mmCIF file of N, CA and C and ligand atoms in Angstrom:
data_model
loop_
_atom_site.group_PDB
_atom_site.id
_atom_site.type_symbol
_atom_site.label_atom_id
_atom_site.label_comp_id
_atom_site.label_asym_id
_atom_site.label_seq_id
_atom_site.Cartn_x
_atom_site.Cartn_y
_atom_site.Cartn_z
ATOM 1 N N UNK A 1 -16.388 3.561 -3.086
ATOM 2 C CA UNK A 1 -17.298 2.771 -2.229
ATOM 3 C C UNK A 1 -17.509 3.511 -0.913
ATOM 4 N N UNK A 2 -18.929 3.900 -0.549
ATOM 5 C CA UNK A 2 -18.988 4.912 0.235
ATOM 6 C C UNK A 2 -18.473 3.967 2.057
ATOM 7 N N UNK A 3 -18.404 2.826 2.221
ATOM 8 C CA UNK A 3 -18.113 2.343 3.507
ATOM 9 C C UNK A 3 -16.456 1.993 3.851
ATOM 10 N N UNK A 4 -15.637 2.328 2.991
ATOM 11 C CA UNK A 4 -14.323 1.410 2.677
ATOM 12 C C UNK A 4 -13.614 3.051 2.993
ATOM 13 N N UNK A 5 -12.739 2.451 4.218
ATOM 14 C CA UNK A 5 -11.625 3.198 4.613
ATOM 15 C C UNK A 5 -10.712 4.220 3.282
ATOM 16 N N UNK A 6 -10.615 3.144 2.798
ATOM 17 C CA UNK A 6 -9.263 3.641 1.548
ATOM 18 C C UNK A 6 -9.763 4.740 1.033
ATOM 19 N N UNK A 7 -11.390 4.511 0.470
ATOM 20 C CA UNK A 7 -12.354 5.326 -0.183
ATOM 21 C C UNK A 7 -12.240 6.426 0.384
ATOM 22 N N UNK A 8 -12.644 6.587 1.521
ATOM 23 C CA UNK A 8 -13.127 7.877 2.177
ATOM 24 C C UNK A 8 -11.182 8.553 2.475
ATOM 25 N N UNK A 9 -10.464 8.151 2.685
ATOM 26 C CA UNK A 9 -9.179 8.585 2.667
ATOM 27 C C UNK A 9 -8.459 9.068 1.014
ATOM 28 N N UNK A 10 -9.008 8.730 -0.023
ATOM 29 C CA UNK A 10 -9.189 9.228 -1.309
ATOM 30 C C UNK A 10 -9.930 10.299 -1.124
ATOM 31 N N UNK A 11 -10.877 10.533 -0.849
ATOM 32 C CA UNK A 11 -12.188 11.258 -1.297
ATOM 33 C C UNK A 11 -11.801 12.380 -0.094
ATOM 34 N N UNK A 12 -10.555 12.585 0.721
ATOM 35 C CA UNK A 12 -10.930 12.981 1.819
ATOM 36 C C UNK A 12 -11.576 13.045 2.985
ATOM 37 N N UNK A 13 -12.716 12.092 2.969
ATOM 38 C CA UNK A 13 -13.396 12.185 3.849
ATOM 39 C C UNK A 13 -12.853 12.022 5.413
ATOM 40 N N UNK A 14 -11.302 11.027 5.470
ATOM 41 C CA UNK A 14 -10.724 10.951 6.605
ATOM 42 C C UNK A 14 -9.174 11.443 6.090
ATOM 43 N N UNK A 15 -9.294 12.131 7.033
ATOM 44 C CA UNK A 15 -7.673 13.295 6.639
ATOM 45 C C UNK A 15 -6.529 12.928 6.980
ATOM 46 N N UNK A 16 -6.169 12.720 5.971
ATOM 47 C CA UNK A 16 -4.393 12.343 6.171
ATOM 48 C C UNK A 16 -3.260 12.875 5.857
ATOM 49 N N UNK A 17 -1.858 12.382 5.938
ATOM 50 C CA UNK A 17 -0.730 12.990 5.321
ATOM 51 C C UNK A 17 -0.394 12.043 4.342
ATOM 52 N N UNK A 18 -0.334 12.653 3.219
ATOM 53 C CA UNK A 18 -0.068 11.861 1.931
ATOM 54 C C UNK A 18 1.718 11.814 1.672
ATOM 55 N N UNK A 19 2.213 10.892 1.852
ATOM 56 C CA UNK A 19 3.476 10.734 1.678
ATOM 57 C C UNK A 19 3.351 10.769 -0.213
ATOM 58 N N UNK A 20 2.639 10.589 -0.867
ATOM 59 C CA UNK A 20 2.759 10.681 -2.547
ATOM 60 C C UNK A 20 1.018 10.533 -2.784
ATOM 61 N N UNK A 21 0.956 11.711 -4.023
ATOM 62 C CA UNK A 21 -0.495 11.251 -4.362
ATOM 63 C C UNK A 21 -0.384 11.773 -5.699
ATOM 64 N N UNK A 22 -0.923 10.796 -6.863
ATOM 65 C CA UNK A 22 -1.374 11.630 -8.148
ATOM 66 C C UNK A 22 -2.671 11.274 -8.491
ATOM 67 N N UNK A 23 -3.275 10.732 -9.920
ATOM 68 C CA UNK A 23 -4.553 10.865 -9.726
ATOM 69 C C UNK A 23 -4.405 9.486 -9.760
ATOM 70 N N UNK A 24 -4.025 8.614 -10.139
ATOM 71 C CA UNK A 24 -3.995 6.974 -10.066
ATOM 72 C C UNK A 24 -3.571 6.706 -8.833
ATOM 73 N N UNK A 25 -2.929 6.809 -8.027
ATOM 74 C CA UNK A 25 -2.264 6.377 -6.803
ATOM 75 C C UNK A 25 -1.755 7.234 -5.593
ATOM 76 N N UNK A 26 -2.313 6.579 -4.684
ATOM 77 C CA UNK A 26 -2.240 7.683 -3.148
ATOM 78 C C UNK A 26 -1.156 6.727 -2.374
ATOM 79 N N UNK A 27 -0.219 7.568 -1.640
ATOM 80 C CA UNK A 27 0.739 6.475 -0.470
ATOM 81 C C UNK A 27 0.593 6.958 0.699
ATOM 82 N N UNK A 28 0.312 6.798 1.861
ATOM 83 C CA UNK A 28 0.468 6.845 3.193
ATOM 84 C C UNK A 28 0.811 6.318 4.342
ATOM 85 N N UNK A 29 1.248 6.546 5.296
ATOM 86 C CA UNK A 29 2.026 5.684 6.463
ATOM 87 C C UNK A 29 0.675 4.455 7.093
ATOM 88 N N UNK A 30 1.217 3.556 7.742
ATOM 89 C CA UNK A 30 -0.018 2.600 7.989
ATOM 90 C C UNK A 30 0.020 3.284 9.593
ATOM 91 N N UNK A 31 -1.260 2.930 9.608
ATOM 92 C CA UNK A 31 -1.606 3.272 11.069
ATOM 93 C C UNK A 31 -1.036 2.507 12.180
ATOM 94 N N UNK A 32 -0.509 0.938 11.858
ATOM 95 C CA UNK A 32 -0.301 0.223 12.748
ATOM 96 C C UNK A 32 1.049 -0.407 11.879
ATOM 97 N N UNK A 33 1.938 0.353 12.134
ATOM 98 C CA UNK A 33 3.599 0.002 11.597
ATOM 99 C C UNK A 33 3.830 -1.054 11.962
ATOM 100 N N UNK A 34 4.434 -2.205 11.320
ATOM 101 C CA UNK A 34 4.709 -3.690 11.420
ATOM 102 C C UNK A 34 6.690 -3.211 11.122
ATOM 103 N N UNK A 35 7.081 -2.269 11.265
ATOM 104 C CA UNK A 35 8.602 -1.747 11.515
ATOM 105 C C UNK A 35 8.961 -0.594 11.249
ATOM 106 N N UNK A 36 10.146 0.093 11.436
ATOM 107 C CA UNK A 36 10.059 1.039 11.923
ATOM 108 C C UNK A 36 9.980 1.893 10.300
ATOM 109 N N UNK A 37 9.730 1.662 9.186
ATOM 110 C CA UNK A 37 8.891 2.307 7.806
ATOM 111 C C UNK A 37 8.146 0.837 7.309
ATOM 112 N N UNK A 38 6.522 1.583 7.376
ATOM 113 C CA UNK A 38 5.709 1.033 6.862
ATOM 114 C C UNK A 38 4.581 1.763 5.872
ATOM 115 N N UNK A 39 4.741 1.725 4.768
ATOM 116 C CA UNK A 39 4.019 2.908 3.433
ATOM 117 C C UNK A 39 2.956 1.650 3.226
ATOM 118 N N UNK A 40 1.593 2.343 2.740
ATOM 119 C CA UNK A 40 0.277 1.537 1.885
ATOM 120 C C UNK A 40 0.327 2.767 0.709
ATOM 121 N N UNK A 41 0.836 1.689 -0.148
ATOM 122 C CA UNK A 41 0.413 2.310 -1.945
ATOM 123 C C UNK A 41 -1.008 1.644 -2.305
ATOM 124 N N UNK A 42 -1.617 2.429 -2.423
ATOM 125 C CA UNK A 42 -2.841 2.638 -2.919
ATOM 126 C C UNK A 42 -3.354 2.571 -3.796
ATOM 127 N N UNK A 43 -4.342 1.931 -5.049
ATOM 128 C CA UNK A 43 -5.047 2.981 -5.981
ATOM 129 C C UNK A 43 -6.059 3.512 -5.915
ATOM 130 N N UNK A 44 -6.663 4.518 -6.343
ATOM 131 C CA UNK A 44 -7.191 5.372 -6.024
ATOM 132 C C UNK A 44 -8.892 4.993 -6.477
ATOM 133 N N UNK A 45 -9.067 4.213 -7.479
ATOM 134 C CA UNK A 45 -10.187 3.332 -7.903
ATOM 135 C C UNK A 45 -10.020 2.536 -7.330
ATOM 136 N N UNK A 46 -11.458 2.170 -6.565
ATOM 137 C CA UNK A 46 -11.721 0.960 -5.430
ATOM 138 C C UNK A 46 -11.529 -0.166 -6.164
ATOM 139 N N UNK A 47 -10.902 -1.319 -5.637
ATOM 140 C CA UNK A 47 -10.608 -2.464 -6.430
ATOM 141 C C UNK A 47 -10.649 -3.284 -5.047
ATOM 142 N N UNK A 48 -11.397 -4.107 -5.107
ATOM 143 C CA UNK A 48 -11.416 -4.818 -3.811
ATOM 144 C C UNK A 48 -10.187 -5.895 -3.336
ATOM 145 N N UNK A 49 -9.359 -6.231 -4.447
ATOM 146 C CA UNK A 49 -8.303 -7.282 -4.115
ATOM 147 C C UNK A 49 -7.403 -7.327 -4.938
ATOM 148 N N UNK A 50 -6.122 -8.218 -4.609
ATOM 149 C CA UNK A 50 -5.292 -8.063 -5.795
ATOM 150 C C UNK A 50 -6.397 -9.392 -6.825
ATOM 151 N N UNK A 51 -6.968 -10.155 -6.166
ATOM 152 C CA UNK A 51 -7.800 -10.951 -7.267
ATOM 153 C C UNK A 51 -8.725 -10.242 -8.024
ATOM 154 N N UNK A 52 -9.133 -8.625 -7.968
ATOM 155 C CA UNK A 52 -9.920 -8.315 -8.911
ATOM 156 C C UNK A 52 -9.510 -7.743 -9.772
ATOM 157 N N UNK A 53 -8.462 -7.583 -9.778
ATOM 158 C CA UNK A 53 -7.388 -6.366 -10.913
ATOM 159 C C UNK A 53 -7.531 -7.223 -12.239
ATOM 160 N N UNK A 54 -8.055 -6.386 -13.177
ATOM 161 C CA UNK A 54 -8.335 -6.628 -14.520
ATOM 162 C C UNK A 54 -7.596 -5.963 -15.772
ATOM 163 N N UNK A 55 -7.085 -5.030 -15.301
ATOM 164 C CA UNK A 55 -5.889 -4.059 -16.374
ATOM 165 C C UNK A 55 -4.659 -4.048 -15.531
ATOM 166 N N UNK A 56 -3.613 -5.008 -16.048
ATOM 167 C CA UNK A 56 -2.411 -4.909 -15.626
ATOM 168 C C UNK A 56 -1.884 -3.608 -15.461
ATOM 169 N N UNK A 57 -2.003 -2.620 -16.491
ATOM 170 C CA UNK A 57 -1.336 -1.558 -15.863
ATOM 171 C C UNK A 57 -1.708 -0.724 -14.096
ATOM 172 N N UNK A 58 -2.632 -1.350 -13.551
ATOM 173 C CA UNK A 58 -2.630 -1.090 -11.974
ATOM 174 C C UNK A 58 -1.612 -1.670 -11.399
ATOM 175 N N UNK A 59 -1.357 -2.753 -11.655
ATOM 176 C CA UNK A 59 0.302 -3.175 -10.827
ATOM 177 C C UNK A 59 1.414 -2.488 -11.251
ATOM 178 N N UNK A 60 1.641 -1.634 -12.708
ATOM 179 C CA UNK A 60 2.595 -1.391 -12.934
ATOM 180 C C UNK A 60 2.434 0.274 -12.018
ATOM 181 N N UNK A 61 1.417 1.043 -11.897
ATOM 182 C CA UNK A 61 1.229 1.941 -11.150
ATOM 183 C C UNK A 61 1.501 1.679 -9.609
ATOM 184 N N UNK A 62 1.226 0.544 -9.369
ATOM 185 C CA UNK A 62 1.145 0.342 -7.530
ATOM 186 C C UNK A 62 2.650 0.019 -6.946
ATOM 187 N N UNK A 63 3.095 -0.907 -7.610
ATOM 188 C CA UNK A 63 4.355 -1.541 -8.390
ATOM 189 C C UNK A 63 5.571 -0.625 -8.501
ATOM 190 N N UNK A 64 5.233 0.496 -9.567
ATOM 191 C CA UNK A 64 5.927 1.304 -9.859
ATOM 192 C C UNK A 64 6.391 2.244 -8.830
ATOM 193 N N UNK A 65 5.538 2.517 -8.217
ATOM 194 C CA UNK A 65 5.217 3.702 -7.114
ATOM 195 C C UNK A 65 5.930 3.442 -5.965
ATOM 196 N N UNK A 66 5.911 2.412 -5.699
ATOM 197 C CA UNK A 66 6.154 1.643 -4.286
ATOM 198 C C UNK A 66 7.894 1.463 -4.439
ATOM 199 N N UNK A 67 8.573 0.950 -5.679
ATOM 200 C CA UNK A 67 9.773 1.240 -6.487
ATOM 201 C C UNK A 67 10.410 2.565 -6.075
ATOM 202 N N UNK A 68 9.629 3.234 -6.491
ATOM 203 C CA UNK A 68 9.989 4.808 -6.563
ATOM 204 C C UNK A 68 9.871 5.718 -5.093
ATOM 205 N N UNK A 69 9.292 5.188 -4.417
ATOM 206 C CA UNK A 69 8.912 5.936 -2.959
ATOM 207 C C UNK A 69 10.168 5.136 -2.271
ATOM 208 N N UNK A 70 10.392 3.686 -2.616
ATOM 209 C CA UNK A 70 11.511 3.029 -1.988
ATOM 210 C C UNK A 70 13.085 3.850 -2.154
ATOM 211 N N UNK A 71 13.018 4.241 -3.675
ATOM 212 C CA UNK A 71 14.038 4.621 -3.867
ATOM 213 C C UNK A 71 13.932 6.266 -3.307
ATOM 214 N N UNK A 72 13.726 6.979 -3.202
ATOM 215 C CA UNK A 72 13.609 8.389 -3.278
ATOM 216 C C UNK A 72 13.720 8.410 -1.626
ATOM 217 N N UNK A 73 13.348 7.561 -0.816
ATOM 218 C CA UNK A 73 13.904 7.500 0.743
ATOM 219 C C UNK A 73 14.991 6.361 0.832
ATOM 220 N N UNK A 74 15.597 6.193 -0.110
ATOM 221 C CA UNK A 74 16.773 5.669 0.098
ATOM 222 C C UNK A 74 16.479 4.097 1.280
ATOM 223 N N UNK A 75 15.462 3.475 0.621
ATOM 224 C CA UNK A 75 15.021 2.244 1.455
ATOM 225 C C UNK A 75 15.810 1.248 0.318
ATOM 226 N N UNK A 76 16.266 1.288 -0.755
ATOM 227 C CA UNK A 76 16.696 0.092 -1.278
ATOM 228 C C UNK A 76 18.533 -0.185 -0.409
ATOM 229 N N UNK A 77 19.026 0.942 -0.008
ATOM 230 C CA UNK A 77 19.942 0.872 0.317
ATOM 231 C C UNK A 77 20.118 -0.349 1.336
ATOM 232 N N UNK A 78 19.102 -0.795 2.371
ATOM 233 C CA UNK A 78 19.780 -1.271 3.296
ATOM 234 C C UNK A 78 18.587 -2.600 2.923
ATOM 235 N N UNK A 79 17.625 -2.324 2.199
ATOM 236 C CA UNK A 79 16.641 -2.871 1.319
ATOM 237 C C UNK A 79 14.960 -2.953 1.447
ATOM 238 N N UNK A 80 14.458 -3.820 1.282
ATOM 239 C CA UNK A 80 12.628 -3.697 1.938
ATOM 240 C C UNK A 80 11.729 -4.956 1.479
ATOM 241 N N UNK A 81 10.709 -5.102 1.822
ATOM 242 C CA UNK A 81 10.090 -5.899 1.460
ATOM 243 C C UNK A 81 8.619 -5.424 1.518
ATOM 244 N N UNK A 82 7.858 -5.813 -0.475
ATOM 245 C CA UNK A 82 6.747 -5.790 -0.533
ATOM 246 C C UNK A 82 5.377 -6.821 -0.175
ATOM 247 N N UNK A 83 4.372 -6.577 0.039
ATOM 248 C CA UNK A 83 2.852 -7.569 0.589
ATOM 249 C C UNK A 83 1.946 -6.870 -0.191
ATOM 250 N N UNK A 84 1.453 -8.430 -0.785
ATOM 251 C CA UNK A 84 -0.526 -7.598 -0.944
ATOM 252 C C UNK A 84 -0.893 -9.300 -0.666
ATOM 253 N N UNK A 85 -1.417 -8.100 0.884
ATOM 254 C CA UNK A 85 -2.032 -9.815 1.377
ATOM 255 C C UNK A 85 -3.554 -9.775 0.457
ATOM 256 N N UNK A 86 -4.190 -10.883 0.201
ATOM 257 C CA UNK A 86 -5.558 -11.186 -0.518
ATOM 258 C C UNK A 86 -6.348 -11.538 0.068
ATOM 259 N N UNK A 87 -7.547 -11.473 0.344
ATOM 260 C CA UNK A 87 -8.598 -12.379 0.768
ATOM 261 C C UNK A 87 -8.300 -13.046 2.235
ATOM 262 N N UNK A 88 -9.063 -13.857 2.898
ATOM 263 C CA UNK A 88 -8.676 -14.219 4.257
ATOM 264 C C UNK A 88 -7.810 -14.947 4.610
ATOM 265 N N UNK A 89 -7.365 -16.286 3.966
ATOM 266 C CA UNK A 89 -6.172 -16.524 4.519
ATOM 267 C C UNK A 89 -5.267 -15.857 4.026
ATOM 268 N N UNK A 90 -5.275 -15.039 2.782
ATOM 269 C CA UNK A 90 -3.951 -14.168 2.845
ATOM 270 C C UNK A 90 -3.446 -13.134 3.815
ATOM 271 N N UNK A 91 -4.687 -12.864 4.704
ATOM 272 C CA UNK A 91 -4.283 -11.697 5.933
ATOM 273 C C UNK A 91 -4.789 -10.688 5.283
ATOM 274 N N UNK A 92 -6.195 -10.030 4.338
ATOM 275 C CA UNK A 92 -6.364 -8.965 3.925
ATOM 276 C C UNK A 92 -7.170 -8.771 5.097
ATOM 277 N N UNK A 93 -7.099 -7.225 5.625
ATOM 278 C CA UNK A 93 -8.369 -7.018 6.322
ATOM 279 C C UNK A 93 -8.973 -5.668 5.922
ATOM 280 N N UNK A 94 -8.734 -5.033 5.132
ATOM 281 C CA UNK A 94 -9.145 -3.941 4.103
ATOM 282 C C UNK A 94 -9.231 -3.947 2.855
ATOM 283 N N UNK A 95 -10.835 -4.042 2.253
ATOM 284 C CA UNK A 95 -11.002 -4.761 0.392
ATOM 285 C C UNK A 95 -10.576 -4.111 0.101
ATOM 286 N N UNK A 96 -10.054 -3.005 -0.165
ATOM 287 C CA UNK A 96 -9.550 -2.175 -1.184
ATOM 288 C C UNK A 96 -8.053 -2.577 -1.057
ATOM 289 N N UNK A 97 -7.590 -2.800 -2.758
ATOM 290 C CA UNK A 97 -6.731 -2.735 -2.871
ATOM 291 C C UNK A 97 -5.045 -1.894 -2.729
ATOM 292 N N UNK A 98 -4.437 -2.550 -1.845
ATOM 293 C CA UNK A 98 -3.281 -1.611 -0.914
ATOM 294 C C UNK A 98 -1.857 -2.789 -1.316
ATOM 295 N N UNK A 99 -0.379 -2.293 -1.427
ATOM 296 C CA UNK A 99 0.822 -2.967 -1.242
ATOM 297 C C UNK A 99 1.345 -2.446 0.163
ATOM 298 N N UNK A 100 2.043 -3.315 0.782
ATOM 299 C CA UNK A 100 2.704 -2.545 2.216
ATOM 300 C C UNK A 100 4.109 -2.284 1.679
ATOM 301 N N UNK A 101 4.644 -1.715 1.844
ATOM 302 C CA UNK A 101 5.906 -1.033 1.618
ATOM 303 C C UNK A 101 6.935 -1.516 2.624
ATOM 304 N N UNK A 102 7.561 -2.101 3.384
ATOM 305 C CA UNK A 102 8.320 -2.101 4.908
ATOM 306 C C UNK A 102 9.617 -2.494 4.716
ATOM 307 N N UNK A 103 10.517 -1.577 5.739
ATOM 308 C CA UNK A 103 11.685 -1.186 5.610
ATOM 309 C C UNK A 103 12.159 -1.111 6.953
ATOM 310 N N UNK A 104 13.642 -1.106 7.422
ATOM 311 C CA UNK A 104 13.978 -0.407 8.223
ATOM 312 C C UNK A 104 14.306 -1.776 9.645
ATOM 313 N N UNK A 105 13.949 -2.859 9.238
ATOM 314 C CA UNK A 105 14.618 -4.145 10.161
ATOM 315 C C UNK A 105 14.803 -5.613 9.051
ATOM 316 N N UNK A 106 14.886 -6.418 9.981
ATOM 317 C CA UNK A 106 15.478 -7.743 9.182
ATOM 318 C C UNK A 106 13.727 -8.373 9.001
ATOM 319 N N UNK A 107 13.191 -8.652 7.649
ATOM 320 C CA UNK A 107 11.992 -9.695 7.694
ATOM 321 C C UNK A 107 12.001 -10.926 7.183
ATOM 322 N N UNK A 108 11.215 -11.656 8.010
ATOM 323 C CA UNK A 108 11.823 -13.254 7.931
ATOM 324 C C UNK A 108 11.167 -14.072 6.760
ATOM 325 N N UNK A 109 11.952 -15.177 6.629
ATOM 326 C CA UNK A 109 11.309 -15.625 5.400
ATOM 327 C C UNK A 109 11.447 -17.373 5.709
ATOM 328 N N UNK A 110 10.369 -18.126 6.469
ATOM 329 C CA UNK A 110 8.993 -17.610 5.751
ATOM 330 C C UNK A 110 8.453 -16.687 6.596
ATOM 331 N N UNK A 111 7.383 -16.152 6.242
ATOM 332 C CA UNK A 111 6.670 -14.874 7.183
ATOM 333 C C UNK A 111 5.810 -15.641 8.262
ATOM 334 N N UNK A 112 5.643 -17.107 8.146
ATOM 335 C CA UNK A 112 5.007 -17.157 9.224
ATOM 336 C C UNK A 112 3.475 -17.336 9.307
HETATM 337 P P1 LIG B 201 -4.267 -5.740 5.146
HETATM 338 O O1 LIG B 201 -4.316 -6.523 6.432
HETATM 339 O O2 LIG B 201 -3.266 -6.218 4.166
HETATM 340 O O3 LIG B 201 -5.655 -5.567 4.559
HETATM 341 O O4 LIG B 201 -3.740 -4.301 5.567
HETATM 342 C C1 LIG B 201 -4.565 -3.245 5.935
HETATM 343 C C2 LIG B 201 -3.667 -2.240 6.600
HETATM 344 O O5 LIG B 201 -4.344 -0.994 6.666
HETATM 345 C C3 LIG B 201 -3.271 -2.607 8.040
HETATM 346 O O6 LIG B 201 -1.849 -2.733 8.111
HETATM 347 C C4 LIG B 201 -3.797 -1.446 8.861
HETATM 348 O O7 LIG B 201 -2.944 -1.097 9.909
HETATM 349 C C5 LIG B 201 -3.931 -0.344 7.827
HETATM 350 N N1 LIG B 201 -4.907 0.681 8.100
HETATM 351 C C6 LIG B 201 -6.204 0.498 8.454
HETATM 352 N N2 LIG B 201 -6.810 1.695 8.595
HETATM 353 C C7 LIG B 201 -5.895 2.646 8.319
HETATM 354 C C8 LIG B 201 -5.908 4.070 8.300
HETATM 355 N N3 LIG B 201 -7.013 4.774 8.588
HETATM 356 N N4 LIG B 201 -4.773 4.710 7.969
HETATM 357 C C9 LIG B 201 -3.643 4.015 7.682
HETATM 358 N N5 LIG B 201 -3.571 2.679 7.677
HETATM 359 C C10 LIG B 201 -4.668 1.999 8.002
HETATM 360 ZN ZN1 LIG B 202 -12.271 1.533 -1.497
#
């Protein structure tokens, strides 16, 4: 989708550091850290929400990934917590489909 952040950060068009990328799924640091590790797993086909996902195997990729980036920085150790906010009252403010990754303090439950 030529107007959508995520898009143009796929496509290159805005340059980043890719903490993990294959051809299904890109990870990168968020611009605006909500603690002190905050990862957006990505997929790489624009999907505007977690309400539009139509082939389960995208969660097991986004899912999976987010698993695996947790473990490989040693974030399960002290532990983490995943988000895919949706739509407006869920707190989405980017359609393309993203999980937040966050690690590294205490998060409350409920969130608030
Ligand atoms: P959400 O509110 O769930 O849609 O989350 C969107 C997230 O994308 C926010 O946490 C933003 O800080 C983050 N974000 C927006 N633009 C960028 C960018 N260019 N690079 C990295 N993260 C971004
Ligand atoms: Zn997109």
């Amino acid at each position: 989708m030529s107007d959508c952040i995520f898009c143009k950060i796929a496509n290159g068009e805005i340059p980043v550091e890719f903490v993990y990328r294959d051809d299904d799924v890109f990870v990168i640091r968020d611009i605006n850290p909500q603690g002190p590790t905050h990862f957006l797993v990505i997929p790489t086909q624009h999907i505007a929400s977690s309400a539009e996902v139509t082939d389960p195997s995208v969660w097991s990729k986004v899912v999976g990934r987010a698993v695996e980036v947790a473990r490989q920085m040693a974030l399960d150790k002290d532990g983490y917590r995943m988000v895919v906010n949706t739509g407006d009252q869920g707190g989405q403010t980017v359609p393309h489909l993203h999980l937040h990754l966050l690690s590294g303090r205490h998060f409350g439950w409920p969130p608030g």
